[in-house]
Amino acid sequence: KSLKKRNNNMWIFKSSIGRKFIMSLSGLFLIIFLLLHGSINLLAVYDAINLQSGHPTDLYNQACEFMGTNPLVQIMVPVLALGFIVHIIYAAWLTLQNRRARGNNRYAIFTRAKIDWASKNMFILGIIVLGLLIFHLSHFWSKMQLQEWMGNTSEEGYKLVVLTFSNIWVTILYIIWLGAIWFHLTHGFWSAFQTLGWNNKKWISRLHVLSYIVATILVLTFLIVAIYFGFIYSGPESLQEIELWTNLFS
């Protein structure tokens, strides 16, 4: 009896519905993280505008320092990493299962419902999104938070943003990646809630609209930073150097 009960409790890992459930929860969790992360990134634009108007602030670097030293954030980083890994693994698993089950007709429509482009290409879009994650890890996290974990001095966050987007090709590629994230979210957001049970006709139509709103807001928080520092900003690389010179000659 106990073995049967244990097997019943393992349905979430063994069944297709259970795996979709886990992927939906991890996806919604990651959306919240990206919204917070993108909002913090906007502080770099705020600092840059204040710098060019003659009233420099250093909010972005302060936020980066807080994120790198706060104990709660240190706990959340491995949780976020696990969330990404789980989401990616289960997405790949479900995609392979669907292709194996449906073969070449995996997108055949057996109902009158219309399957949108993002839904058909979620796996490809996910791979592109993974590329953006690797980019962030190599260009920002490895040079800031990872260095603090290793007991080294981390690089200045604001300076990394300026240097990264000073390369026009990096900026263009970054914008293309953001486009993939937008398409991924416009389907993934409402689909996650549908998997969690919000699948009646009234809520599905609302969630479709909300998915476009959430995806657009999230992508804009990153897009504004890329466009501003890639095409508009012409100020100094470092806020810390400005602060140092100001203190020396004040």
Short mmCIF file of C-alpha atoms in Angstrom, two decimals:
data_model
loop_
_atom_site.label_atom_id
_atom_site.label_comp_id
_atom_site.label_asym_id
_atom_site.label_seq_id
_atom_site.Cartn_x
_atom_site.Cartn_y
_atom_site.Cartn_z
CA LYS A 1 0.00 0.00 0.00
CA SER A 2 2.82 2.41 0.88
CA LEU A 3 4.54 1.61 -2.43
CA LYS A 4 1.32 2.35 -4.31
CA LYS A 5 0.92 5.62 -2.43
CA ARG A 6 4.52 6.55 -3.23
CA ASN A 7 3.95 5.85 -6.92
CA ASN A 8 0.81 8.00 -6.86
CA ASN A 9 2.83 10.85 -5.38
CA MET A 10 5.42 10.52 -8.16
CA TRP A 11 2.90 11.31 -10.90
CA ILE A 12 4.19 14.88 -11.11
CA PHE A 13 7.59 13.58 -12.28
CA LYS A 14 6.43 10.62 -14.36
CA SER A 15 3.39 11.93 -16.24
CA SER A 16 3.32 14.42 -19.10
CA ILE A 17 0.84 16.60 -17.20
CA GLY A 18 3.09 16.59 -14.13
CA ARG A 19 6.12 17.63 -16.15
CA LYS A 20 4.11 20.44 -17.78
CA PHE A 21 3.03 21.51 -14.28
CA ILE A 22 6.65 21.77 -13.10
CA MET A 23 7.72 23.59 -16.26
CA SER A 24 4.85 26.08 -15.86
CA LEU A 25 5.70 26.86 -12.24
CA SER A 26 9.41 27.27 -12.98
CA GLY A 27 8.60 29.48 -15.99
CA LEU A 28 6.35 31.83 -13.98
CA PHE A 29 9.00 31.99 -11.27
CA LEU A 30 11.62 33.00 -13.85
CA ILE A 31 9.32 35.67 -15.31
CA ILE A 32 9.10 37.32 -11.88
CA PHE A 33 12.89 37.21 -11.58
CA LEU A 34 13.38 38.75 -15.04
CA LEU A 35 10.91 41.55 -14.26
CA LEU A 36 12.85 42.43 -11.10
CA HIS A 37 16.19 42.11 -12.88
CA GLY A 38 15.06 44.30 -15.77
CA SER A 39 13.72 46.95 -13.39
CA ILE A 40 17.10 47.12 -11.64
CA ASN A 41 18.83 47.46 -15.03
CA LEU A 42 16.80 50.61 -15.71
CA LEU A 43 18.71 52.26 -12.85
CA ALA A 44 21.76 52.33 -15.15
CA VAL A 45 19.82 54.47 -17.64
CA TYR A 46 18.63 56.69 -14.79
CA ASP A 47 22.23 57.16 -13.61
CA ALA A 48 23.41 57.92 -17.16
CA ILE A 49 20.72 60.57 -17.70
CA ASN A 50 21.54 62.19 -14.36
CA LEU A 51 25.25 62.09 -15.18
CA GLN A 52 24.77 63.90 -18.48
CA SER A 53 22.52 66.49 -16.81
CA GLY A 54 25.27 67.28 -14.30
CA HIS A 55 23.71 65.58 -11.28
CA PRO A 56 25.40 62.15 -11.11
CA THR A 57 23.86 59.31 -9.12
CA ASP A 58 25.18 55.81 -8.50
CA LEU A 59 22.00 53.80 -7.90
CA TYR A 60 22.80 50.99 -10.33
CA ASN A 61 26.18 50.21 -8.79
CA GLN A 62 24.62 50.34 -5.33
CA ALA A 63 21.91 47.92 -6.45
CA CYS A 64 24.56 45.59 -7.92
CA GLU A 65 26.51 45.69 -4.66
CA PHE A 66 23.34 44.92 -2.71
CA MET A 67 22.53 41.99 -5.00
CA GLY A 68 26.08 40.70 -4.62
CA THR A 69 26.25 40.84 -0.83
CA ASN A 70 22.70 40.41 0.48
CA PRO A 71 22.33 36.98 2.19
CA LEU A 72 18.80 36.44 0.86
CA VAL A 73 19.96 37.07 -2.70
CA GLN A 74 22.86 34.64 -2.21
CA ILE A 75 20.34 31.97 -1.29
CA MET A 76 18.08 32.82 -4.22
CA VAL A 77 20.82 32.56 -6.87
CA PRO A 78 21.16 28.74 -6.65
CA VAL A 79 17.35 28.49 -6.56
CA LEU A 80 17.13 30.58 -9.74
CA ALA A 81 19.82 28.49 -11.38
CA LEU A 82 17.90 25.33 -10.49
CA GLY A 83 14.73 26.92 -11.88
CA PHE A 84 16.42 27.60 -15.22
CA ILE A 85 17.87 24.09 -15.38
CA VAL A 86 14.55 22.43 -14.53
CA HIS A 87 12.68 24.58 -17.06
CA ILE A 88 15.17 23.80 -19.83
CA ILE A 89 15.34 20.06 -19.11
CA TYR A 90 11.58 19.61 -18.92
CA ALA A 91 11.03 21.72 -22.04
CA ALA A 92 13.47 19.55 -23.99
CA TRP A 93 11.95 16.38 -22.55
CA LEU A 94 8.39 17.34 -23.47
CA THR A 95 9.43 18.50 -26.95
CA LEU A 96 11.16 15.19 -27.70
CA GLN A 97 8.16 13.27 -26.40
CA ASN A 98 5.76 15.27 -28.58
CA ARG A 99 7.92 14.80 -31.68
CA ARG A 100 8.26 11.09 -31.03
CA ALA A 101 4.49 10.75 -30.59
CA ARG A 102 3.43 12.85 -33.58
CA GLY A 103 6.33 12.37 -35.97
CA ASN A 104 6.37 14.71 -38.96
CA ASN A 105 2.80 15.77 -38.23
CA ARG A 106 3.58 17.17 -34.79
CA TYR A 107 1.86 20.45 -35.62
CA ALA A 108 -1.19 18.94 -37.24
CA ILE A 109 -4.36 20.56 -35.96
CA PHE A 110 -6.98 18.13 -34.82
CA THR A 111 -9.36 20.84 -33.61
CA ARG A 112 -10.54 24.16 -34.89
CA ALA A 113 -8.15 25.99 -32.54
CA LYS A 114 -5.47 27.99 -34.27
CA ILE A 115 -1.90 27.26 -33.24
CA ASP A 116 0.17 30.45 -33.26
CA TRP A 117 3.73 30.77 -34.53
CA ALA A 118 5.24 31.11 -31.04
CA SER A 119 3.54 27.91 -29.92
CA LYS A 120 4.98 25.98 -32.85
CA ASN A 121 8.50 27.27 -32.23
CA MET A 122 8.75 27.38 -28.43
CA PHE A 123 11.70 24.99 -28.34
CA ILE A 124 13.72 26.97 -30.91
CA LEU A 125 12.84 30.22 -29.14
CA GLY A 126 13.91 28.63 -25.87
CA ILE A 127 17.32 27.76 -27.31
CA ILE A 128 17.77 31.40 -28.38
CA VAL A 129 16.72 32.54 -24.89
CA LEU A 130 19.32 30.13 -23.46
CA GLY A 131 21.91 31.94 -25.57
CA LEU A 132 20.95 35.20 -23.88
CA LEU A 133 21.30 33.55 -20.48
CA ILE A 134 24.81 32.33 -21.34
CA PHE A 135 25.66 35.83 -22.57
CA HIS A 136 24.56 37.37 -19.26
CA LEU A 137 26.46 34.80 -17.24
CA SER A 138 29.68 35.36 -19.18
CA HIS A 139 29.49 39.16 -19.50
CA PHE A 140 28.00 40.17 -16.15
CA TRP A 141 27.50 37.50 -13.49
CA SER A 142 30.96 35.93 -13.92
CA LYS A 143 32.62 39.33 -13.56
CA MET A 144 30.57 40.54 -10.62
CA GLN A 145 28.81 38.15 -8.26
CA LEU A 146 31.02 35.16 -9.06
CA GLN A 147 34.11 37.22 -8.29
CA GLU A 148 32.68 38.20 -4.92
CA TRP A 149 31.95 34.55 -4.13
CA MET A 150 35.60 33.76 -4.95
CA GLY A 151 36.84 36.51 -2.64
CA ASN A 152 37.99 38.75 -5.50
CA THR A 153 37.04 42.32 -6.34
CA SER A 154 34.08 42.49 -8.67
CA GLU A 155 34.00 44.81 -11.65
CA GLU A 156 31.82 47.89 -11.69
CA GLY A 157 28.33 47.08 -12.97
CA TYR A 158 27.79 50.40 -14.74
CA LYS A 159 31.11 50.10 -16.55
CA LEU A 160 30.27 46.60 -17.75
CA VAL A 161 26.98 47.84 -19.19
CA VAL A 162 28.68 50.71 -21.03
CA LEU A 163 31.47 48.53 -22.43
CA THR A 164 29.15 45.69 -23.45
CA PHE A 165 26.76 47.84 -25.46
CA SER A 166 29.50 49.99 -26.95
CA ASN A 167 29.88 47.14 -29.45
CA ILE A 168 27.16 47.76 -32.04
CA TRP A 169 27.03 44.11 -33.14
CA VAL A 170 26.55 42.91 -29.57
CA THR A 171 23.72 45.41 -29.18
CA ILE A 172 22.01 44.26 -32.39
CA LEU A 173 22.36 40.61 -31.43
CA TYR A 174 21.04 41.39 -27.96
CA ILE A 175 17.95 43.06 -29.45
CA ILE A 176 17.31 40.01 -31.65
CA TRP A 177 17.56 37.81 -28.55
CA LEU A 178 15.02 40.03 -26.80
CA GLY A 179 12.68 39.52 -29.73
CA ALA A 180 12.90 35.77 -29.16
CA ILE A 181 12.15 36.25 -25.46
CA TRP A 182 9.07 38.32 -26.35
CA PHE A 183 7.66 35.61 -28.61
CA HIS A 184 8.54 32.93 -26.05
CA LEU A 185 6.69 34.79 -23.30
CA THR A 186 3.60 35.69 -25.33
CA HIS A 187 2.82 31.99 -25.53
CA GLY A 188 4.54 30.70 -22.39
CA PHE A 189 2.78 33.05 -19.93
CA TRP A 190 -0.83 32.17 -20.76
CA SER A 191 0.08 28.54 -21.45
CA ALA A 192 1.53 28.22 -17.93
CA PHE A 193 -1.69 29.43 -16.34
CA GLN A 194 -3.69 27.13 -18.60
CA THR A 195 -1.62 24.17 -17.36
CA LEU A 196 -2.21 25.28 -13.76
CA GLY A 197 -5.98 25.17 -14.28
CA TRP A 198 -7.01 28.62 -15.51
CA ASN A 199 -8.35 27.26 -18.78
CA ASN A 200 -11.96 28.40 -19.00
CA LYS A 201 -12.97 30.51 -22.00
CA LYS A 202 -13.31 33.76 -20.06
CA TRP A 203 -9.85 33.58 -18.44
CA ILE A 204 -8.01 32.24 -21.49
CA SER A 205 -8.92 35.33 -23.53
CA ARG A 206 -7.83 37.58 -20.66
CA LEU A 207 -4.59 35.67 -20.18
CA HIS A 208 -3.81 35.97 -23.88
CA VAL A 209 -3.99 39.77 -23.59
CA LEU A 210 -2.10 39.78 -20.29
CA SER A 211 0.67 37.65 -21.80
CA TYR A 212 1.33 40.32 -24.43
CA ILE A 213 1.35 43.04 -21.77
CA VAL A 214 3.74 41.15 -19.46
CA ALA A 215 6.03 40.12 -22.33
CA THR A 216 6.18 43.68 -23.67
CA ILE A 217 6.89 45.27 -20.27
CA LEU A 218 9.57 42.71 -19.46
CA VAL A 219 11.36 43.03 -22.80
CA LEU A 220 11.16 46.84 -22.67
CA THR A 221 13.07 46.91 -19.35
CA PHE A 222 16.01 45.23 -21.12
CA LEU A 223 15.49 46.86 -24.53
CA ILE A 224 15.62 50.41 -23.15
CA VAL A 225 19.03 49.70 -21.62
CA ALA A 226 20.39 48.15 -24.83
CA ILE A 227 19.14 50.96 -27.09
CA TYR A 228 20.21 53.76 -24.76
CA PHE A 229 23.76 52.53 -24.17
CA GLY A 230 24.11 51.10 -27.67
CA PHE A 231 22.93 54.09 -29.71
CA ILE A 232 22.45 57.16 -27.49
CA TYR A 233 24.89 57.26 -24.57
CA SER A 234 28.16 59.13 -25.09
CA GLY A 235 29.36 59.63 -21.52
CA PRO A 236 32.25 58.16 -19.52
CA GLU A 237 32.64 54.42 -18.92
CA SER A 238 32.80 54.47 -15.14
CA LEU A 239 30.79 56.19 -12.42
CA GLN A 240 33.26 55.13 -9.75
CA GLU A 241 36.12 56.95 -11.48
CA ILE A 242 34.03 60.12 -11.64
CA GLU A 243 33.22 59.81 -7.96
CA LEU A 244 36.91 59.28 -7.15
CA TRP A 245 38.01 62.38 -9.08
CA THR A 246 35.19 64.41 -7.53
CA ASN A 247 36.31 63.43 -4.02
CA LEU A 248 39.97 64.22 -4.79
CA PHE A 249 39.32 67.73 -6.04
CA SER A 250 36.39 68.72 -3.84
#
